Short mmCIF file of C-alpha atoms and ligand atoms in Angstrom, two decimals:
data_model
loop_
_atom_site.label_atom_id
_atom_site.label_comp_id
_atom_site.label_asym_id
_atom_site.label_seq_id
_atom_site.Cartn_x
_atom_site.Cartn_y
_atom_site.Cartn_z
CA UNK A 17 8.29 98.68 -4.89
CA UNK A 18 11.11 96.59 -6.39
CA UNK A 19 12.22 93.23 -5.04
CA UNK A 20 15.42 91.31 -5.62
CA UNK A 21 15.50 87.58 -6.42
CA UNK A 22 18.66 85.65 -5.51
CA UNK A 23 19.41 81.95 -5.91
CA UNK A 24 22.04 79.95 -4.04
CA UNK A 25 24.66 79.11 -6.64
CA UNK A 26 27.68 77.73 -4.79
CA UNK A 27 31.09 79.40 -4.43
CA UNK A 28 31.56 82.94 -5.78
CA UNK A 29 34.79 83.97 -7.51
CA UNK A 30 36.09 87.18 -9.04
CA UNK A 31 36.72 90.86 -8.28
CA UNK A 32 34.39 93.58 -6.98
CA UNK A 33 35.25 97.31 -7.23
CA UNK A 34 34.47 99.12 -3.97
CA UNK A 35 32.93 102.58 -4.32
CA UNK A 36 33.51 105.79 -2.41
CA UNK A 37 31.99 105.88 1.07
CA UNK A 38 28.35 106.93 1.38
CA UNK A 39 28.91 108.12 4.94
CA UNK A 40 31.96 110.14 3.95
CA UNK A 41 30.25 111.71 0.92
CA UNK A 42 27.22 112.72 3.00
CA UNK A 43 29.39 114.80 5.32
CA UNK A 44 31.76 116.08 2.62
CA UNK A 45 28.94 117.49 0.48
CA UNK A 46 27.66 120.02 3.09
CA UNK A 47 31.24 121.36 3.30
CA UNK A 48 30.52 123.23 0.07
CA UNK A 49 28.37 125.61 2.14
CA UNK A 50 31.48 126.76 4.02
CA UNK A 51 33.04 128.41 0.97
CA UNK A 52 32.07 130.47 -2.05
CA UNK A 53 34.75 128.67 -4.09
CA UNK A 54 34.04 125.41 -5.98
CA UNK A 55 34.35 122.11 -4.08
CA UNK A 56 34.66 119.03 -6.30
CA UNK A 57 34.39 115.48 -4.99
CA UNK A 58 35.73 112.59 -7.06
CA UNK A 59 35.19 108.84 -6.50
CA UNK A 60 31.64 109.68 -5.36
CA UNK A 61 29.27 106.71 -4.93
CA UNK A 62 26.17 106.49 -7.17
CA UNK A 63 23.46 106.14 -4.48
CA UNK A 64 19.98 107.49 -3.82
CA UNK A 65 21.19 109.11 -0.56
CA UNK A 66 23.69 111.16 -2.57
CA UNK A 67 20.90 112.28 -4.90
CA UNK A 68 18.83 113.33 -1.86
CA UNK A 69 21.71 115.34 -0.37
CA UNK A 70 22.13 116.95 -3.80
CA UNK A 71 18.46 118.00 -3.77
CA UNK A 72 18.81 119.40 -0.25
CA UNK A 73 21.90 121.48 -1.11
CA UNK A 74 20.24 122.74 -4.30
CA UNK A 75 17.16 123.74 -2.25
CA UNK A 76 19.49 125.97 -0.20
CA UNK A 77 20.84 127.65 -3.34
CA UNK A 78 24.02 125.65 -3.86
CA UNK A 79 24.92 124.43 -7.35
CA UNK A 80 25.62 120.71 -7.49
CA UNK A 81 26.45 119.07 -10.83
CA UNK A 82 26.76 115.31 -11.03
CA UNK A 83 29.29 114.42 -13.76
CA UNK A 84 31.02 111.39 -15.23
CA UNK A 85 28.04 109.16 -14.53
CA UNK A 86 27.85 110.35 -10.91
CA UNK A 87 31.49 109.72 -10.02
CA UNK A 88 32.22 113.46 -9.81
CA UNK A 89 30.18 116.02 -7.86
CA UNK A 90 31.06 119.59 -8.84
CA UNK A 91 29.59 121.92 -6.21
CA UNK A 92 29.56 125.66 -5.70
CA UNK A 93 27.85 127.65 -2.97
CA UNK A 94 28.57 131.01 -4.45
CA UNK A 95 25.17 132.03 -3.20
CA UNK A 96 22.96 130.49 -0.51
CA UNK A 97 19.55 132.12 -0.60
CA UNK A 98 17.60 129.71 1.59
CA UNK A 99 18.60 128.71 5.11
CA UNK A 100 15.75 126.30 5.82
CA UNK A 101 16.15 122.53 5.49
CA UNK A 102 12.57 121.46 4.90
CA UNK A 103 10.80 118.67 6.82
CA UNK A 104 9.80 116.95 3.58
CA UNK A 105 13.46 116.22 2.81
CA UNK A 106 14.78 115.86 6.37
CA UNK A 107 12.12 113.37 7.56
CA UNK A 108 13.31 110.70 5.13
CA UNK A 109 16.96 111.60 5.23
CA UNK A 110 18.65 111.99 8.63
CA UNK A 111 21.97 113.15 7.23
CA UNK A 112 20.20 116.46 6.44
CA UNK A 113 21.13 117.57 9.96
CA UNK A 114 24.70 117.92 8.66
CA UNK A 115 23.81 121.16 6.87
CA UNK A 116 23.06 122.88 10.20
CA UNK A 117 26.69 123.37 11.24
CA UNK A 118 27.87 124.71 7.88
CA UNK A 119 24.88 127.09 7.49
CA UNK A 120 25.42 128.46 11.01
CA UNK A 121 29.14 128.85 10.38
CA UNK A 122 28.66 130.52 7.00
CA UNK A 123 25.83 132.99 7.65
CA UNK A 124 25.08 132.80 11.36
CA UNK A 125 21.54 131.46 11.01
CA UNK A 126 19.66 128.33 9.93
CA UNK A 127 16.34 126.56 10.32
CA UNK A 128 16.54 122.76 10.12
CA UNK A 129 13.73 120.29 10.73
CA UNK A 130 14.39 117.76 13.47
CA UNK A 131 15.01 114.48 11.63
CA UNK A 132 12.71 112.24 13.66
CA UNK A 133 13.56 108.64 14.38
CA UNK A 134 14.15 105.79 11.98
CA UNK A 135 13.82 102.01 11.93
CA UNK A 136 16.99 101.33 13.93
CA UNK A 137 16.35 103.79 16.73
CA UNK A 138 15.21 107.18 18.02
CA UNK A 139 18.52 108.72 16.86
CA UNK A 140 18.14 112.12 18.55
CA UNK A 141 20.43 115.04 17.67
CA UNK A 142 20.87 116.50 21.16
CA UNK A 143 24.66 116.23 21.01
CA UNK A 144 24.72 118.24 17.77
CA UNK A 145 22.59 121.00 19.34
CA UNK A 146 24.57 121.10 22.59
CA UNK A 147 27.80 121.48 20.58
CA UNK A 148 26.42 124.51 18.74
CA UNK A 149 25.17 126.04 22.00
CA UNK A 150 28.70 125.63 23.40
CA UNK A 151 29.88 127.63 20.38
CA UNK A 152 27.50 130.47 21.25
CA UNK A 153 24.53 129.58 19.07
CA UNK A 154 21.03 130.40 20.34
CA UNK A 155 18.65 127.55 19.50
CA UNK A 156 14.88 127.47 19.69
CA UNK A 157 12.78 124.35 18.97
CA UNK A 158 9.51 125.37 17.30
CA UNK A 159 7.02 123.31 15.24
CA UNK A 160 9.54 120.48 14.81
CA UNK A 161 12.24 122.81 13.54
CA UNK A 162 15.49 123.97 15.14
CA UNK A 163 15.79 127.75 14.72
CA UNK A 164 19.51 128.50 15.20
CA UNK A 165 21.27 131.85 15.36
CA UNK A 166 24.85 132.87 16.10
CA UNK A 167 24.94 136.27 17.87
CA UNK A 168 26.91 138.75 15.77
CA UNK A 169 26.66 136.31 12.87
CA UNK A 170 29.63 134.17 13.93
CA UNK A 171 30.15 131.12 16.13
CA UNK A 172 32.96 131.20 18.66
CA UNK A 173 35.46 128.45 19.44
CA UNK A 174 34.73 126.24 22.47
CA UNK A 175 35.89 123.14 24.31
CA UNK A 176 33.25 120.46 23.58
CA UNK A 177 33.35 117.16 25.46
CA UNK A 178 30.92 114.61 24.01
CA UNK A 179 29.37 112.37 26.73
CA UNK A 180 29.61 109.44 24.29
CA UNK A 181 30.95 109.00 20.77
CA UNK A 182 28.71 110.36 18.02
CA UNK A 183 29.85 110.31 14.38
CA UNK A 184 27.33 112.90 13.19
CA UNK A 185 27.79 115.29 16.11
CA UNK A 186 31.58 115.15 15.64
CA UNK A 187 31.15 115.90 11.92
CA UNK A 188 28.68 118.76 12.47
CA UNK A 189 30.87 120.40 15.13
CA UNK A 190 34.02 119.93 13.01
CA UNK A 191 32.35 121.57 9.99
CA UNK A 192 31.10 124.52 12.09
CA UNK A 193 34.38 125.03 13.98
CA UNK A 194 36.40 125.69 10.80
CA UNK A 195 34.93 129.22 10.53
CA UNK A 196 34.33 129.94 14.22
CA UNK A 197 36.22 132.77 15.93
CA UNK A 198 39.00 131.18 17.96
CA UNK A 199 39.92 127.61 18.81
CA UNK A 200 37.59 124.63 19.23
CA UNK A 201 38.60 121.36 20.91
CA UNK A 202 36.40 118.28 20.38
CA UNK A 203 36.91 115.71 23.15
CA UNK A 204 35.68 112.11 22.97
CA UNK A 205 35.37 112.75 19.23
CA UNK A 206 34.51 109.92 16.83
CA UNK A 207 37.55 108.37 15.12
CA UNK A 208 35.87 106.86 12.02
CA UNK A 209 37.76 107.02 8.68
CA UNK A 210 34.92 109.24 7.39
CA UNK A 211 35.89 111.86 10.01
CA UNK A 212 39.53 111.68 8.92
CA UNK A 213 38.44 112.06 5.28
CA UNK A 214 36.35 115.13 6.16
CA UNK A 215 39.29 116.72 8.00
CA UNK A 216 41.63 116.09 5.05
CA UNK A 217 39.14 117.73 2.68
CA UNK A 218 38.56 120.73 4.98
CA UNK A 219 42.33 121.18 5.33
CA UNK A 220 42.59 121.24 1.52
CA UNK A 221 40.03 124.09 1.67
CA UNK A 222 42.26 126.00 4.12
CA UNK A 223 40.95 124.83 7.49
CA UNK A 224 43.38 124.43 10.39
CA UNK A 225 42.70 121.03 12.00
CA UNK A 226 44.80 118.68 14.13
CA UNK A 227 44.12 115.29 15.70
CA UNK A 228 41.51 113.80 13.37
CA UNK A 229 41.36 110.02 13.85
CA UNK A 230 42.07 110.41 17.58
CA UNK A 231 39.57 111.21 20.34
CA UNK A 232 40.70 114.86 20.50
CA UNK A 233 40.39 117.14 17.47
CA UNK A 234 41.60 120.78 17.63
CA UNK A 235 40.36 123.35 15.10
CA UNK A 236 41.71 126.88 14.78
CA UNK A 237 38.90 128.92 13.15
CA UNK A 238 39.75 130.96 10.02
CA UNK A 239 37.89 133.84 8.37
CA UNK A 240 37.23 132.11 5.09
CA UNK A 241 37.78 128.83 3.26
CA UNK A 242 38.73 128.28 -0.38
CA UNK A 243 37.79 125.57 -2.83
CA UNK A 244 39.29 122.11 -3.29
CA UNK A 245 39.11 118.86 -5.21
CA UNK A 246 38.94 115.78 -2.97
CA UNK A 247 38.59 112.02 -3.59
CA UNK A 248 35.99 110.34 -1.37
CA UNK A 249 37.56 107.62 0.79
CA UNK A 250 36.71 103.97 0.00
CA UNK A 251 33.49 102.69 1.60
CA UNK A 252 34.57 100.40 4.44
CA UNK A 253 30.99 99.15 4.96
CA UNK A 254 30.49 98.15 1.32
CA UNK A 255 33.98 96.61 1.55
CA UNK A 256 33.14 94.58 4.66
CA UNK A 257 29.83 93.52 3.16
CA UNK A 258 31.45 92.07 0.02
CA UNK A 259 34.28 90.47 2.01
CA UNK A 260 31.54 88.28 3.48
CA UNK A 261 30.58 86.84 0.08
CA UNK A 262 33.31 84.14 -0.05
CA UNK A 263 32.96 83.66 3.71
CA UNK A 264 29.29 82.68 3.41
CA UNK A 265 29.28 81.11 -0.08
CA UNK A 266 32.83 79.80 -0.47
CA UNK A 267 35.18 80.77 -3.33
CA UNK A 268 37.60 83.69 -3.58
CA UNK A 269 36.72 87.38 -4.01
CA UNK A 270 39.11 90.33 -4.35
CA UNK A 271 37.63 93.68 -3.26
CA UNK A 272 39.37 96.36 -5.35
CA UNK A 273 40.33 99.47 -3.41
CA UNK A 274 40.01 97.71 -0.06
CA UNK A 275 42.59 98.45 2.63
CA UNK A 276 43.13 96.60 5.90
CA UNK A 277 43.31 99.93 7.76
CA UNK A 278 39.61 100.47 6.97
CA UNK A 279 38.38 97.14 8.35
CA UNK A 280 40.92 96.12 11.02
CA UNK A 281 38.61 94.86 13.77
CA UNK A 282 36.25 93.30 11.23
CA UNK A 283 39.07 91.42 9.46
CA UNK A 284 40.35 90.17 12.82
CA UNK A 285 36.90 88.78 13.60
CA UNK A 286 36.74 87.10 10.18
CA UNK A 287 40.17 85.56 10.81
CA UNK A 288 38.92 84.16 14.12
CA UNK A 289 35.92 82.70 12.27
CA UNK A 290 38.22 80.93 9.81
CA UNK A 291 38.24 83.42 6.93
CA UNK A 292 41.54 84.55 5.46
CA UNK A 293 41.97 88.20 4.41
CA UNK A 294 45.11 89.10 2.44
CA UNK A 295 46.08 92.63 1.35
CA UNK A 296 47.13 92.65 -2.34
CA UNK A 297 48.37 95.62 -4.37
CA UNK A 298 44.81 96.02 -5.72
CA UNK A 299 42.77 95.51 -2.56
CA UNK A 300 41.75 92.72 -0.17
CA UNK A 301 41.52 89.07 -1.25
CA UNK A 302 39.20 86.91 0.88
CA UNK A 303 38.77 83.11 1.09
CA UNK A 304 37.56 80.60 3.65
CA UNK A 305 40.37 78.69 5.35
CA UNK A 306 38.31 75.48 5.39
CA UNK A 307 34.80 74.23 4.53
CA UNK A 308 32.73 76.01 7.17
CA UNK A 309 33.29 79.09 9.33
CA UNK A 310 33.25 78.69 13.08
CA UNK A 311 31.14 80.64 15.55
CA UNK A 312 32.57 83.86 17.05
CA UNK A 313 31.15 86.47 19.43
CA UNK A 314 30.76 90.07 18.22
CA UNK A 315 30.37 93.37 20.12
CA UNK A 316 29.73 96.51 18.06
CA UNK A 317 31.73 99.60 19.08
CA UNK A 318 32.74 102.99 17.68
CA UNK A 319 35.77 102.87 15.37
CA UNK A 320 38.28 101.23 15.60
CA UNK A 321 35.96 98.58 17.09
CA UNK A 322 33.62 96.26 15.17
CA UNK A 323 31.29 98.53 13.11
CA UNK A 324 27.57 98.49 13.90
CA UNK A 325 26.97 98.89 10.15
CA UNK A 326 28.42 95.38 9.59
CA UNK A 327 26.52 93.67 12.42
CA UNK A 328 23.55 92.55 10.30
CA UNK A 329 25.83 91.19 7.57
CA UNK A 330 28.00 89.33 10.10
CA UNK A 331 24.87 87.80 11.62
CA UNK A 332 24.00 86.31 8.23
CA UNK A 333 27.41 84.63 8.14
CA UNK A 334 27.14 83.34 11.70
CA UNK A 335 23.73 81.80 10.90
CA UNK A 336 25.69 79.19 8.89
CA UNK A 337 28.69 78.88 11.28
CA UNK A 338 29.68 75.76 13.21
CA UNK A 339 28.64 76.56 16.79
CA UNK A 340 26.85 79.31 18.72
CA UNK A 341 27.69 83.03 18.47
CA UNK A 342 26.51 85.97 20.57
CA UNK A 343 26.21 89.38 18.90
CA UNK A 344 25.92 92.44 21.14
CA UNK A 345 24.66 95.69 19.53
CA UNK A 346 25.81 98.60 21.70
CA UNK A 347 25.25 101.56 19.34
CA UNK A 348 21.56 101.43 18.32
CA UNK A 349 18.61 100.24 20.38
CA UNK A 350 16.74 98.39 17.65
CA UNK A 351 19.15 96.98 15.13
CA UNK A 352 18.15 93.29 15.02
CA UNK A 353 15.17 93.58 12.67
CA UNK A 354 16.93 91.34 10.16
CA UNK A 355 16.83 88.48 12.73
CA UNK A 356 13.16 87.43 12.25
CA UNK A 357 13.67 87.58 8.48
CA UNK A 358 16.72 85.31 8.75
CA UNK A 359 14.67 82.95 10.96
CA UNK A 360 12.20 82.66 8.06
CA UNK A 361 15.17 81.23 6.12
CA UNK A 362 15.80 78.57 8.77
CA UNK A 363 18.25 80.47 10.98
CA UNK A 364 18.24 79.82 14.74
CA UNK A 365 18.37 83.22 16.48
CA UNK A 366 17.21 84.33 19.93
CA UNK A 367 17.10 88.09 20.52
CA UNK A 368 17.05 89.48 24.06
CA UNK A 369 17.45 93.26 24.26
CA UNK A 370 20.84 94.18 22.82
CA UNK A 371 22.00 90.58 22.46
CA UNK A 372 21.32 88.06 19.68
CA UNK A 373 22.34 84.41 20.18
CA UNK A 374 22.85 82.61 16.86
CA UNK A 375 23.14 78.81 16.64
CA UNK A 376 24.61 77.98 13.24
CA UNK A 377 22.85 75.62 10.82
CA UNK A 378 24.41 73.74 7.87
CA UNK A 379 22.22 75.38 5.26
CA UNK A 380 19.65 78.18 5.12
CA UNK A 381 16.57 77.79 2.95
CA UNK A 382 15.42 80.40 0.44
CA UNK A 383 12.24 82.32 1.40
CA UNK A 384 10.33 85.54 0.79
CA UNK A 385 11.74 88.13 3.21
CA UNK A 386 11.42 91.87 3.79
CA UNK A 387 14.16 94.48 4.08
CA UNK A 388 13.64 96.82 7.04
CA UNK A 389 16.68 99.08 6.82
CA UNK A 390 19.77 99.56 4.70
CA UNK A 391 22.14 97.05 6.27
CA UNK A 392 19.42 94.49 7.05
CA UNK A 393 18.57 94.44 3.33
CA UNK A 394 22.06 93.41 2.28
CA UNK A 395 22.26 90.88 5.12
CA UNK A 396 19.25 89.10 3.57
CA UNK A 397 20.91 89.15 0.13
CA UNK A 398 24.02 87.51 1.61
CA UNK A 399 21.89 84.84 3.30
CA UNK A 400 19.96 84.23 0.09
CA UNK A 401 23.16 83.75 -1.92
CA UNK A 402 24.21 80.97 0.46
CA UNK A 403 20.77 79.37 0.89
CA UNK A 404 19.20 76.38 -0.90
CA UNK A 405 16.67 77.63 -3.45
CA UNK A 406 15.30 81.08 -4.16
CA UNK A 407 15.03 84.14 -1.89
CA UNK A 408 12.99 87.22 -2.74
CA UNK A 409 13.89 90.34 -0.75
CA UNK A 410 11.17 93.01 -0.88
CA UNK A 411 11.47 96.78 -0.18
CA UNK A 412 14.92 96.97 -1.76
CA UNK A 413 14.72 100.76 -1.94
CA UNK A 414 16.59 100.43 1.38
CA UNK A 415 19.39 98.64 -0.48
CA UNK A 416 19.71 101.31 -3.17
CA UNK A 417 20.47 103.94 -0.52
CA UNK A 418 23.83 102.35 0.28
CA UNK A 419 24.88 99.86 -2.41
CA UNK A 420 25.48 101.04 -5.96
CA UNK A 421 24.95 98.68 -8.94
CA UNK A 422 24.48 95.77 -6.54
CA UNK A 423 23.19 93.32 -9.18
CA UNK A 424 26.06 94.12 -11.55
CA UNK A 425 28.70 93.79 -8.84
CA UNK A 426 27.32 90.49 -7.53
CA UNK A 427 26.83 89.02 -11.03
CA UNK A 428 30.51 89.87 -11.58
CA UNK A 429 31.45 87.13 -9.12
CA UNK A 430 28.91 84.59 -10.38
CA UNK A 431 25.86 85.34 -8.23
CA UNK A 432 22.39 84.54 -9.60
CA UNK A 433 20.52 87.79 -8.87
CA UNK A 434 17.87 89.85 -10.61
CA UNK A 435 15.64 92.81 -9.77
CA UNK A 436 11.88 92.33 -10.04
CA UNK A 437 10.06 95.57 -10.61
CA UNK A 438 6.68 95.56 -8.89
C1 LIG B 509 26.43 107.54 11.46
O1 LIG B 509 25.14 107.81 11.98
C2 LIG B 509 26.23 106.72 10.21
N1 LIG B 509 25.44 107.49 9.23
C3 LIG B 509 25.50 105.43 10.54
O2 LIG B 509 25.42 104.65 9.36
C4 LIG B 509 26.33 104.65 11.57
O3 LIG B 509 25.62 103.49 11.94
C5 LIG B 509 26.58 105.53 12.80
O4 LIG B 509 27.22 106.77 12.40
C6 LIG B 509 27.47 104.85 13.83
O5 LIG B 509 28.69 104.50 13.23
C7 LIG B 509 26.05 108.44 8.50
O6 LIG B 509 27.25 108.67 8.61
C8 LIG B 509 25.18 109.18 7.52
P1 LIG B 509 25.94 108.45 15.84
P2 LIG B 509 24.95 108.87 13.19
O7 LIG B 509 25.67 109.90 16.03
O8 LIG B 509 25.94 109.96 13.04
C9 LIG B 509 23.01 108.34 19.59
C10 LIG B 509 24.39 103.36 7.70
O9 LIG B 509 23.92 102.21 7.75
N2 LIG B 509 22.99 109.81 19.46
O10 LIG B 509 27.35 107.96 15.94
O11 LIG B 509 23.51 109.20 13.25
C11 LIG B 509 22.38 107.64 18.38
O12 LIG B 509 20.99 107.54 18.54
C12 LIG B 509 24.12 104.34 8.83
O13 LIG B 509 25.13 103.79 6.77
C13 LIG B 509 22.33 110.56 20.43
O14 LIG B 509 21.76 110.01 21.38
O15 LIG B 509 25.35 107.96 14.45
C14 LIG B 509 23.06 106.29 18.40
O16 LIG B 509 22.39 105.45 19.33
C15 LIG B 509 23.16 103.78 9.85
N3 LIG B 509 22.32 111.92 20.32
C16 LIG B 509 24.48 106.61 18.92
O17 LIG B 509 24.37 107.88 19.58
C17 LIG B 509 22.97 112.56 19.28
O18 LIG B 509 22.94 113.81 19.24
C18 LIG B 509 25.53 106.75 17.82
O19 LIG B 509 25.00 107.62 16.85
C19 LIG B 509 23.63 111.77 18.30
C20 LIG B 509 23.64 110.40 18.42
#
């Protein structure tokens, strides 16, 4: 398993291109199953998760061609001859559940393995399943698989009120509702930019959708969808991650393609911590207002609140802040696994349930640390770039799931970083 070596090297300066959003691409790709016409995605990120979703769609019979060095995904589901998403793929890749809605909507039947939990939590899919039952699907759980069937081969529109916000359940229901008979209303829907991007793409394919980006989305089912070409929205989590580079190391970094509308709550929090974020015609330019950031409290919330996917990275910054910060993680039940690794680097962190209290120190010290999940891995890289000495982060396969060309991008702003193949 590869590791990454980083060395504290003072302020970082330069520009970083931000890629298309992993979490948008992973819900846009299954949309190909809704149509027999070609669906082409541009600005696609080059990530291992995208490769895994490609394998899954190909295993169902879809054609997926990765072109222009992975930036373009040309897909066609002219034929789908397998309706089973196998455990071997699903167990390591939770986003597989997002093929259930499209398969049900397209052909009225599907068999998808339950994804199982992951490092950051149990992450059940009960809201997804309840949404499909509301739309008339008959579901049976057998041997770890969901066997789903739509009577008469077609889902019917329904009013679905989610008990709490779920990004994936909103996406799965939105995908399925486009071909259902009648009107579907999603209430307490997720408002993430990735949902908006999915709705824009589906509308390009001929879907009739209103209200995306608000808590109520209305979909008028149609009989068939056409093809489309759609650019994947900029990755707001990669953006937020790299905005933290000048905050934790000093210097000035411009994130190309960044837009304030993608990171509103996060940028406000950075401003409160003493980090200036300015929108330029190319993206977002970030610098520290003075020598050291000050402590701020953080509560993670569904969009437009502070994103849970930036909590680990923000904790790395606050480990070096002047003062004490409290971070509250309200979305996942076990998303502080980066804390003990940061403590190995000299951070002062106390974790109690969903709260982490961080008392800032002047300088972290390089150490050998272990990545436990995608966002924890990049949090340790950030800490290592600001620390005295060398940091080796092991198990960086987590990192490659969500951050393309990470060494190249960080070297572009002066970071000392290299990959050590085991
Ligand atoms: C998406 O996961 C993202 N993944 C996650 O990003 C992100 O952290 C999360 O949304 C929240 O923003 C993708 O888009 C591929 P949820 P998802 O359904 O859809 C519980 C990353 O780092 N829940 O909004 O799985 C769930 O356990 C990843 O890129 C149920 O209980 O998140 C969690 O506690 C990590 N039952 C909460 O709701 C359900 O049926 C929010 O989950 C569904 C969810």
